[in-house]
GROMACS .gro file of C-alpha atoms in nm:
model
  350
    1MET     CA    1  -2.849   2.744  -5.848
    2LYS     CA    2  -3.082   2.982  -5.663
    3ILE     CA    3  -3.229   2.690  -5.469
    4LEU     CA    4  -2.881   2.586  -5.359
    5GLN     CA    5  -2.801   2.940  -5.246
    6TRP     CA    6  -3.128   2.960  -5.055
    7ILE     CA    7  -3.057   2.630  -4.873
    8THR     CA    8  -2.706   2.749  -4.784
    9THR     CA    9  -2.840   3.080  -4.649
   10ALA     CA   10  -3.110   2.906  -4.443
   11THR     CA   11  -2.857   2.664  -4.299
   12CYS     CA   12  -2.631   2.950  -4.189
   13LEU     CA   13  -2.924   3.129  -4.026
   14MET     CA   14  -3.021   2.814  -3.837
   15VAL     CA   15  -2.666   2.763  -3.713
   16SER     CA   16  -2.637   3.128  -3.606
   17CYS     CA   17  -2.971   3.111  -3.422
   18THR     CA   18  -2.883   2.795  -3.237
   19GLY     CA   19  -2.560   2.960  -3.129
   20TRP     CA   20  -2.763   3.180  -2.894
   21LYS     CA   21  -2.892   2.879  -2.706
   22GLN     CA   22  -2.707   2.752  -2.400
   23THR     CA   23  -2.500   2.451  -2.494
   24VAL     CA   24  -2.572   2.131  -2.302
   25PRO     CA   25  -2.269   1.909  -2.225
   26PHE     CA   26  -2.275   1.611  -2.457
   27VAL     CA   27  -2.244   1.268  -2.295
   28HIS     CA   28  -2.124   0.983  -2.512
   29SER     CA   29  -2.324   0.661  -2.504
   30VAL     CA   30  -2.113   0.345  -2.501
   31TYR     CA   31  -2.167  -0.026  -2.522
   32VAL     CA   32  -1.946  -0.229  -2.288
   33THR     CA   33  -1.830  -0.588  -2.282
   34GLN     CA   34  -1.634  -0.805  -2.040
   35PRO     CA   35  -1.311  -0.980  -2.145
   36ALA     CA   36  -1.355  -1.355  -2.192
   37ALA     CA   37  -1.077  -1.596  -2.104
   38THR     CA   38  -0.948  -1.771  -2.416
   39GLY     CA   39  -0.864  -2.094  -2.232
   40GLU     CA   40  -1.110  -2.346  -2.090
   41GLU     CA   41  -1.282  -2.244  -1.768
   42GLN     CA   42  -1.379  -2.453  -1.468
   43LEU     CA   43  -1.654  -2.346  -1.231
   44LYS     CA   44  -1.594  -2.400  -0.861
   45THR     CA   45  -1.864  -2.320  -0.607
   46TYR     CA   46  -1.827  -2.270  -0.232
   47SER     CA   47  -2.058  -2.169   0.050
   48GLY     CA   48  -2.030  -1.812   0.167
   49ILE     CA   49  -2.202  -1.559   0.388
   50VAL     CA   50  -2.278  -1.190   0.341
   51GLU     CA   51  -2.118  -0.966   0.601
   52GLU     CA   52  -2.132  -0.596   0.670
   53ALA     CA   53  -1.816  -0.398   0.602
   54HIS     CA   54  -1.752  -0.355   0.975
   55GLU     CA   55  -1.917  -0.298   1.311
   56ILE     CA   56  -1.890   0.038   1.485
   57SER     CA   57  -1.907   0.117   1.857
   58LEU     CA   58  -2.077   0.455   1.904
   59GLY     CA   59  -2.034   0.672   2.213
   60PHE     CA   60  -2.052   1.036   2.319
   61LYS     CA   61  -1.742   1.257   2.312
   62THR     CA   62  -1.835   1.395   2.654
   63ALA     CA   63  -1.975   1.254   2.979
   64GLY     CA   64  -2.328   1.309   3.103
   65GLN     CA   65  -2.670   1.168   3.184
   66LEU     CA   66  -2.871   1.008   2.903
   67LYS     CA   67  -3.178   1.216   2.827
   68ASN     CA   68  -3.326   1.045   2.520
   69ILE     CA   69  -3.256   0.728   2.321
   70LEU     CA   70  -3.430   0.764   1.987
   71VAL     CA   71  -3.363   0.422   1.833
   72LYS     CA   72  -3.394   0.057   1.933
   73GLU     CA   73  -3.221  -0.265   1.839
   74GLY     CA   74  -3.280  -0.369   1.479
   75ASP     CA   75  -3.364  -0.018   1.353
   76LEU     CA   76  -3.224   0.090   1.017
   77VAL     CA   77  -3.070   0.437   1.053
   78GLU     CA   78  -2.940   0.675   0.789
   79LYS     CA   79  -2.613   0.866   0.797
   80GLY     CA   80  -2.651   1.182   1.008
   81GLU     CA   81  -2.962   1.061   1.193
   82LEU     CA   82  -2.989   1.161   1.563
   83LEU     CA   83  -2.956   0.852   1.784
   84ALA     CA   84  -2.942   0.980   2.144
   85GLU     CA   85  -2.906   1.293   2.358
   86LEU     CA   86  -2.746   1.379   2.691
   87ASP     CA   87  -2.888   1.622   2.944
   88ASP     CA   88  -2.734   1.948   2.819
   89VAL     CA   89  -2.857   2.195   3.087
   90ASP     CA   90  -2.518   2.239   3.256
   91TYR     CA   91  -2.338   2.259   2.922
   92GLN     CA   92  -2.579   2.529   2.803
   93LEU     CA   93  -2.525   2.730   3.123
   94GLY     CA   94  -2.149   2.712   3.070
   95VAL     CA   95  -2.188   2.847   2.716
   96ASP     CA   96  -2.421   3.127   2.831
   97ALA     CA   97  -2.181   3.236   3.109
   98LEU     CA   98  -1.882   3.253   2.878
   99GLN     CA   99  -2.087   3.428   2.609
  100ILE     CA  100  -2.169   3.707   2.855
  101GLN     CA  101  -1.801   3.745   2.950
  102TYR     CA  102  -1.697   3.739   2.585
  103ASP     CA  103  -1.948   4.006   2.481
  104GLN     CA  104  -1.841   4.232   2.770
  105LEU     CA  105  -1.469   4.189   2.701
  106LYS     CA  106  -1.524   4.244   2.330
  107GLU     CA  107  -1.677   4.587   2.400
  108GLU     CA  108  -1.386   4.675   2.627
  109VAL     CA  109  -1.135   4.571   2.360
  110GLU     CA  110  -1.315   4.790   2.105
  111ARG     CA  111  -1.277   5.088   2.339
  112THR     CA  112  -0.914   4.992   2.404
  113THR     CA  113  -0.853   4.979   2.029
  114GLN     CA  114  -0.981   5.334   1.990
  115LEU     CA  115  -0.755   5.453   2.273
  116PHE     CA  116  -0.459   5.273   2.118
  117GLU     CA  117  -0.523   5.435   1.780
  118GLN     CA  118  -0.527   5.771   1.963
  119GLN     CA  119  -0.200   5.669   2.133
  120SER     CA  120  -0.363   5.704   2.474
  121ILE     CA  121  -0.247   5.358   2.596
  122SER     CA  122   0.069   5.157   2.545
  123ALA     CA  123   0.106   4.879   2.290
  124ASN     CA  124   0.165   4.633   2.575
  125ASP     CA  125  -0.175   4.706   2.732
  126TYR     CA  126  -0.343   4.678   2.393
  127GLU     CA  127  -0.182   4.340   2.323
  128LYS     CA  128  -0.284   4.209   2.666
  129ALA     CA  129  -0.647   4.309   2.602
  130THR     CA  130  -0.664   4.149   2.256
  131ALA     CA  131  -0.488   3.831   2.378
  132GLY     CA  132  -0.739   3.798   2.661
  133LEU     CA  133  -1.025   3.830   2.411
  134ARG     CA  134  -0.880   3.557   2.188
  135GLN     CA  135  -0.829   3.328   2.486
  136LEU     CA  136  -1.189   3.376   2.599
  137GLU     CA  137  -1.307   3.314   2.242
  138VAL     CA  138  -1.127   2.979   2.242
  139GLN     CA  139  -1.284   2.882   2.578
  140LEU     CA  140  -1.626   2.977   2.446
  141GLN     CA  141  -1.579   2.758   2.138
  142VAL     CA  142  -1.465   2.465   2.356
  143ASN     CA  143  -1.786   2.489   2.559
  144LYS     CA  144  -1.996   2.515   2.243
  145ASN     CA  145  -1.830   2.199   2.118
  146LYS     CA  146  -1.909   2.019   2.443
  147LEU     CA  147  -2.271   2.129   2.408
  148GLU     CA  148  -2.278   1.988   2.055
  149TYR     CA  149  -2.123   1.662   2.180
  150THR     CA  150  -2.435   1.597   2.389
  151LYS     CA  151  -2.602   1.475   2.068
  152LEU     CA  152  -2.496   1.148   1.906
  153TYR     CA  153  -2.546   1.106   1.531
  154ALA     CA  154  -2.505   0.803   1.305
  155PRO     CA  155  -2.172   0.827   1.118
  156CYS     CA  156  -2.304   0.602   0.839
  157SER     CA  157  -2.613   0.409   0.735
  158GLY     CA  158  -2.665   0.076   0.906
  159TYR     CA  159  -2.858  -0.132   1.158
  160ILE     CA  160  -2.853  -0.085   1.534
  161ARG     CA  161  -2.719  -0.414   1.663
  162SER     CA  162  -2.733  -0.337   2.036
  163VAL     CA  163  -2.833  -0.060   2.276
  164ASN     CA  164  -2.620  -0.080   2.590
  165PHE     CA  165  -2.780   0.189   2.811
  166SER     CA  166  -3.121   0.323   2.913
  167PRO     CA  167  -3.240   0.682   2.964
  168ALA     CA  168  -3.131   0.849   3.291
  169GLU     CA  169  -2.812   0.640   3.313
  170MET     CA  170  -2.473   0.811   3.339
  171VAL     CA  171  -2.221   0.747   3.063
  172ASP     CA  172  -1.856   0.842   3.033
  173ALA     CA  173  -1.693   0.991   2.727
  174GLY     CA  174  -1.615   0.719   2.475
  175THR     CA  175  -1.834   0.453   2.635
  176ALA     CA  176  -2.011   0.246   2.369
  177VAL     CA  177  -2.381   0.330   2.385
  178PHE     CA  178  -2.468   0.159   2.055
  179ARG     CA  179  -2.316  -0.100   1.824
  180LEU     CA  180  -2.389  -0.018   1.460
  181LEU     CA  181  -2.361  -0.256   1.165
  182ASP     CA  182  -2.226  -0.056   0.871
  183VAL     CA  183  -2.413  -0.181   0.563
  184SER     CA  184  -2.293   0.090   0.326
  185ARG     CA  185  -2.066  -0.175   0.173
  186LEU     CA  186  -2.143  -0.547   0.192
  187GLU     CA  187  -1.885  -0.824   0.152
  188VAL     CA  188  -1.902  -1.198   0.100
  189VAL     CA  189  -1.680  -1.424   0.308
  190ALA     CA  190  -1.601  -1.781   0.201
  191ASP     CA  191  -1.353  -2.046   0.315
  192VAL     CA  192  -1.179  -2.231   0.031
  193PRO     CA  193  -0.968  -2.550   0.051
  194VAL     CA  194  -0.594  -2.581  -0.005
  195LYS     CA  195  -0.636  -2.687  -0.370
  196ALA     CA  196  -0.824  -2.367  -0.455
  197TYR     CA  197  -0.566  -2.156  -0.273
  198MET     CA  198  -0.282  -2.320  -0.465
  199ASP     CA  199  -0.465  -2.253  -0.793
  200ARG     CA  200  -0.539  -1.888  -0.707
  201GLU     CA  201  -0.332  -1.762  -1.002
  202GLN     CA  202  -0.586  -1.925  -1.233
  203PHE     CA  203  -0.885  -1.734  -1.091
  204THR     CA  204  -1.049  -1.534  -1.371
  205ARG     CA  205  -1.396  -1.427  -1.255
  206PHE     CA  206  -1.597  -1.419  -0.934
  207GLY     CA  207  -1.969  -1.406  -0.861
  208CYS     CA  208  -2.234  -1.520  -0.617
  209LYS     CA  209  -2.591  -1.646  -0.620
  210THR     CA  210  -2.861  -1.626  -0.354
  211ALA     CA  211  -3.192  -1.801  -0.305
  212TYR     CA  212  -3.366  -1.476  -0.406
  213THR     CA  213  -3.169  -1.400  -0.722
  214GLY     CA  214  -3.215  -1.749  -0.869
  215GLU     CA  215  -2.977  -1.822  -1.155
  216LYS     CA  216  -2.876  -1.458  -1.180
  217GLU     CA  217  -2.511  -1.427  -1.081
  218LEU     CA  218  -2.399  -1.109  -0.908
  219PRO     CA  219  -2.049  -1.005  -1.026
  220MET     CA  220  -1.785  -0.971  -0.754
  221THR     CA  221  -1.420  -0.876  -0.716
  222LEU     CA  222  -1.162  -1.039  -0.492
  223THR     CA  223  -1.048  -0.810  -0.210
  224SER     CA  224  -0.833  -1.048  -0.004
  225LEU     CA  225  -0.728  -1.409   0.033
  226THR     CA  226  -0.565  -1.487   0.368
  227PRO     CA  227  -0.233  -1.667   0.312
  228LYS     CA  228  -0.268  -1.862   0.640
  229ALA     CA  229  -0.495  -2.166   0.678
  230ASP     CA  230  -0.715  -2.216   0.984
  231ASN     CA  231  -0.743  -2.533   1.194
  232ASN     CA  232  -0.957  -2.694   0.923
  233GLN     CA  233  -0.701  -2.616   0.651
  234LEU     CA  234  -0.928  -2.357   0.492
  235TYR     CA  235  -0.829  -2.016   0.360
  236ARG     CA  236  -1.047  -1.711   0.422
  237MET     CA  237  -1.155  -1.528   0.105
  238ARG     CA  238  -1.328  -1.190   0.097
  239LEU     CA  239  -1.518  -1.065  -0.206
  240ALA     CA  240  -1.677  -0.727  -0.275
  241PHE     CA  241  -1.982  -0.667  -0.494
  242ALA     CA  242  -1.882  -0.509  -0.825
  243GLU     CA  243  -2.213  -0.320  -0.819
  244ARG     CA  244  -2.423  -0.220  -0.520
  245PRO     CA  245  -2.665  -0.511  -0.460
  246ASP     CA  246  -3.037  -0.458  -0.415
  247LYS     CA  247  -3.215  -0.474  -0.081
  248GLN     CA  248  -3.273  -0.847  -0.118
  249VAL     CA  249  -2.909  -0.906  -0.025
  250THR     CA  250  -2.860  -0.848   0.348
  251ALA     CA  251  -2.592  -0.914   0.608
  252GLY     CA  252  -2.599  -1.270   0.740
  253MET     CA  253  -2.745  -1.421   0.422
  254ASN     CA  254  -2.602  -1.748   0.290
  255VAL     CA  255  -2.480  -1.735  -0.071
  256GLU     CA  256  -2.315  -1.960  -0.326
  257VAL     CA  257  -1.976  -1.825  -0.431
  258CYS     CA  258  -1.888  -1.896  -0.794
  259ILE     CA  259  -1.521  -1.895  -0.893
  260ARG     CA  260  -1.417  -1.949  -1.253
  261MET     CA  261  -1.070  -2.090  -1.304
  262ALA     CA  262  -0.891  -2.097  -1.637
  263GLU     CA  263  -0.681  -2.389  -1.751
  264GLY     CA  264  -0.406  -2.299  -1.993
  265THR     CA  265  -0.532  -1.942  -2.035
  266THR     CA  266  -0.337  -1.749  -2.295
  267GLY     CA  267  -0.523  -1.420  -2.251
  268TYR     CA  268  -0.860  -1.255  -2.282
  269ALA     CA  269  -1.065  -1.211  -2.598
  270LEU     CA  270  -1.199  -0.869  -2.695
  271PRO     CA  271  -1.367  -0.732  -3.009
  272LEU     CA  272  -1.124  -0.550  -3.237
  273SER     CA  273  -1.347  -0.242  -3.216
  274ALA     CA  274  -1.257  -0.209  -2.844
  275ILE     CA  275  -0.887  -0.162  -2.915
  276PHE     CA  276  -0.716   0.156  -3.028
  277ARG     CA  277  -0.360   0.278  -3.071
  278ASP     CA  278  -0.215   0.547  -2.844
  279GLY     CA  279   0.130   0.655  -2.950
  280ASP     CA  280   0.352   0.348  -2.963
  281GLY     CA  281   0.116   0.136  -2.752
  282VAL     CA  282  -0.224  -0.033  -2.773
  283CYS     CA  283  -0.500   0.056  -2.527
  284VAL     CA  284  -0.861  -0.001  -2.430
  285TRP     CA  285  -1.110   0.210  -2.234
  286THR     CA  286  -1.225   0.054  -1.903
  287LEU     CA  287  -1.543   0.167  -1.730
  288GLU     CA  288  -1.494   0.285  -1.371
  289PRO     CA  289  -1.761   0.257  -1.093
  290ASP     CA  290  -1.836   0.633  -1.125
  291SER     CA  291  -1.929   0.590  -1.496
  292THR     CA  292  -1.606   0.746  -1.619
  293VAL     CA  293  -1.361   0.585  -1.859
  294SER     CA  294  -0.994   0.515  -1.793
  295LYS     CA  295  -0.727   0.430  -2.048
  296ARG     CA  296  -0.561   0.090  -1.997
  297ARG     CA  297  -0.249  -0.013  -2.189
  298ILE     CA  298  -0.252  -0.374  -2.309
  299GLU     CA  299  -0.048  -0.617  -2.517
  300ILE     CA  300  -0.197  -0.817  -2.802
  301GLY     CA  301  -0.103  -1.183  -2.832
  302GLY     CA  302  -0.289  -1.278  -3.151
  303THR     CA  303  -0.648  -1.337  -3.260
  304THR     CA  304  -0.911  -1.602  -3.198
  305THR     CA  305  -1.085  -1.815  -3.458
  306LYS     CA  306  -1.379  -1.572  -3.435
  307GLY     CA  307  -1.158  -1.280  -3.535
  308GLU     CA  308  -1.133  -1.130  -3.186
  309ALA     CA  309  -0.812  -0.993  -3.039
  310VAL     CA  310  -0.637  -1.191  -2.766
  311VAL     CA  311  -0.509  -0.962  -2.488
  312ALA     CA  312  -0.193  -1.121  -2.348
  313SER     CA  313  -0.143  -0.875  -2.060
  314GLY     CA  314  -0.302  -0.565  -1.906
  315LEU     CA  315  -0.641  -0.711  -1.811
  316THR     CA  316  -0.764  -0.927  -1.523
  317GLY     CA  317  -1.093  -1.033  -1.680
  318ASN     CA  318  -1.309  -0.845  -1.427
  319GLU     CA  319  -1.312  -0.514  -1.613
  320LYS     CA  320  -1.591  -0.366  -1.821
  321VAL     CA  321  -1.441  -0.254  -2.151
  322VAL     CA  322  -1.588  -0.007  -2.401
  323ARG     CA  323  -1.632  -0.202  -2.723
  324ALA     CA  324  -1.714   0.071  -2.976
  325GLY     CA  325  -1.660   0.442  -3.037
  326VAL     CA  326  -1.325   0.435  -2.858
  327ASN     CA  327  -1.169   0.712  -3.068
  328MET     CA  328  -1.429   0.964  -2.948
  329LEU     CA  329  -1.352   0.932  -2.575
  330ARG     CA  330  -1.117   1.119  -2.340
  331GLU     CA  331  -0.949   1.019  -2.014
  332GLY     CA  332  -1.186   1.062  -1.717
  333GLU     CA  333  -1.487   1.141  -1.937
  334LYS     CA  334  -1.826   1.046  -1.792
  335VAL     CA  335  -2.029   0.826  -2.027
  336ARG     CA  336  -2.375   0.669  -2.045
  337VAL     CA  337  -2.380   0.291  -2.074
  338ILE     CA  338  -2.621   0.131  -2.320
  339ASP     CA  339  -2.746  -0.201  -2.189
  340ALA     CA  340  -2.794  -0.353  -2.534
  341PRO     CA  341  -2.758  -0.236  -2.896
  342SER     CA  342  -3.070  -0.078  -3.040
  343LYS     CA  343  -3.250  -0.228  -3.338
  344THR     CA  344  -3.109   0.047  -3.560
  345ASN     CA  345  -2.757  -0.027  -3.435
  346GLU     CA  346  -2.717  -0.395  -3.496
  347GLY     CA  347  -2.385  -0.530  -3.375
  348GLY     CA  348  -2.333  -0.238  -3.135
  349LEU     CA  349  -2.089  -0.063  -3.368
  350LEU     CA  350  -2.204   0.290  -3.288
   0.00000   0.00000   0.00000
């Protein structure tokens, strides 16, 4: 009995001591799975090409003479990097001149304020003085902005595709000095035949392979499928990478687009441990790109021969679904994804 009391006392002391320590936010670890179509799948492959998200024309917001061009064609630039400069001597002189006027008028307004508080001048004269100061302050800021506009920065990361001017040349405001390929988000473009377009409702999963990734298939999501055929009766399809690809995937690279089409699909199979009840409905947790979880309401259409649940509606097959520990999560909670179950957690149930 004394031993039990001693253990209880020691446990309380340990808990009270740890209470003084700063608590660290706990992040749940989850194991995710991807819904599998319950019907038979066909694999269709088409040729595609990697493209940058878009091409940007970069120019100065003010006119002037080019002083420095700090990049050349083909250079990789980072967001915020200085690309070129205009001769800013005249702009600096304009700022200096207005700064002198502003400082002088500011001192006069301070004296006028004292006289107004002493009721030595009229309210009309005081308002005229303060309005003049505000107007000069605006003019000064406009000139400071023009001085800042003599420097051209990269609005995003990308490659310099072309340089259209040389140092010492005059450029107008808005004239394209550079053309920048925005590679912050890459896309894959493929042209599919009429048969594939007509069967678009049966698309379940998308991916692509390159000569450098071998048999590894990079998961993709469909962003658009043009409803109008071109002269060759092909429909333009655009796909986005589900995860940011590595540096081996670059704009202009040829890829093999893999489209899986389901025949007679009745739904998507998921482990029973991934499904939980929320009120009167049934839900699953889907993993968002920012590593947070989002609740998705689904409908169950039965079970498979392996004992998995068949999701009749609510999923597209491209989601990543949390397969275990679903009752411990909250909407918008950030989680840590476990790539594979540990040896002490066989089956990924924890």
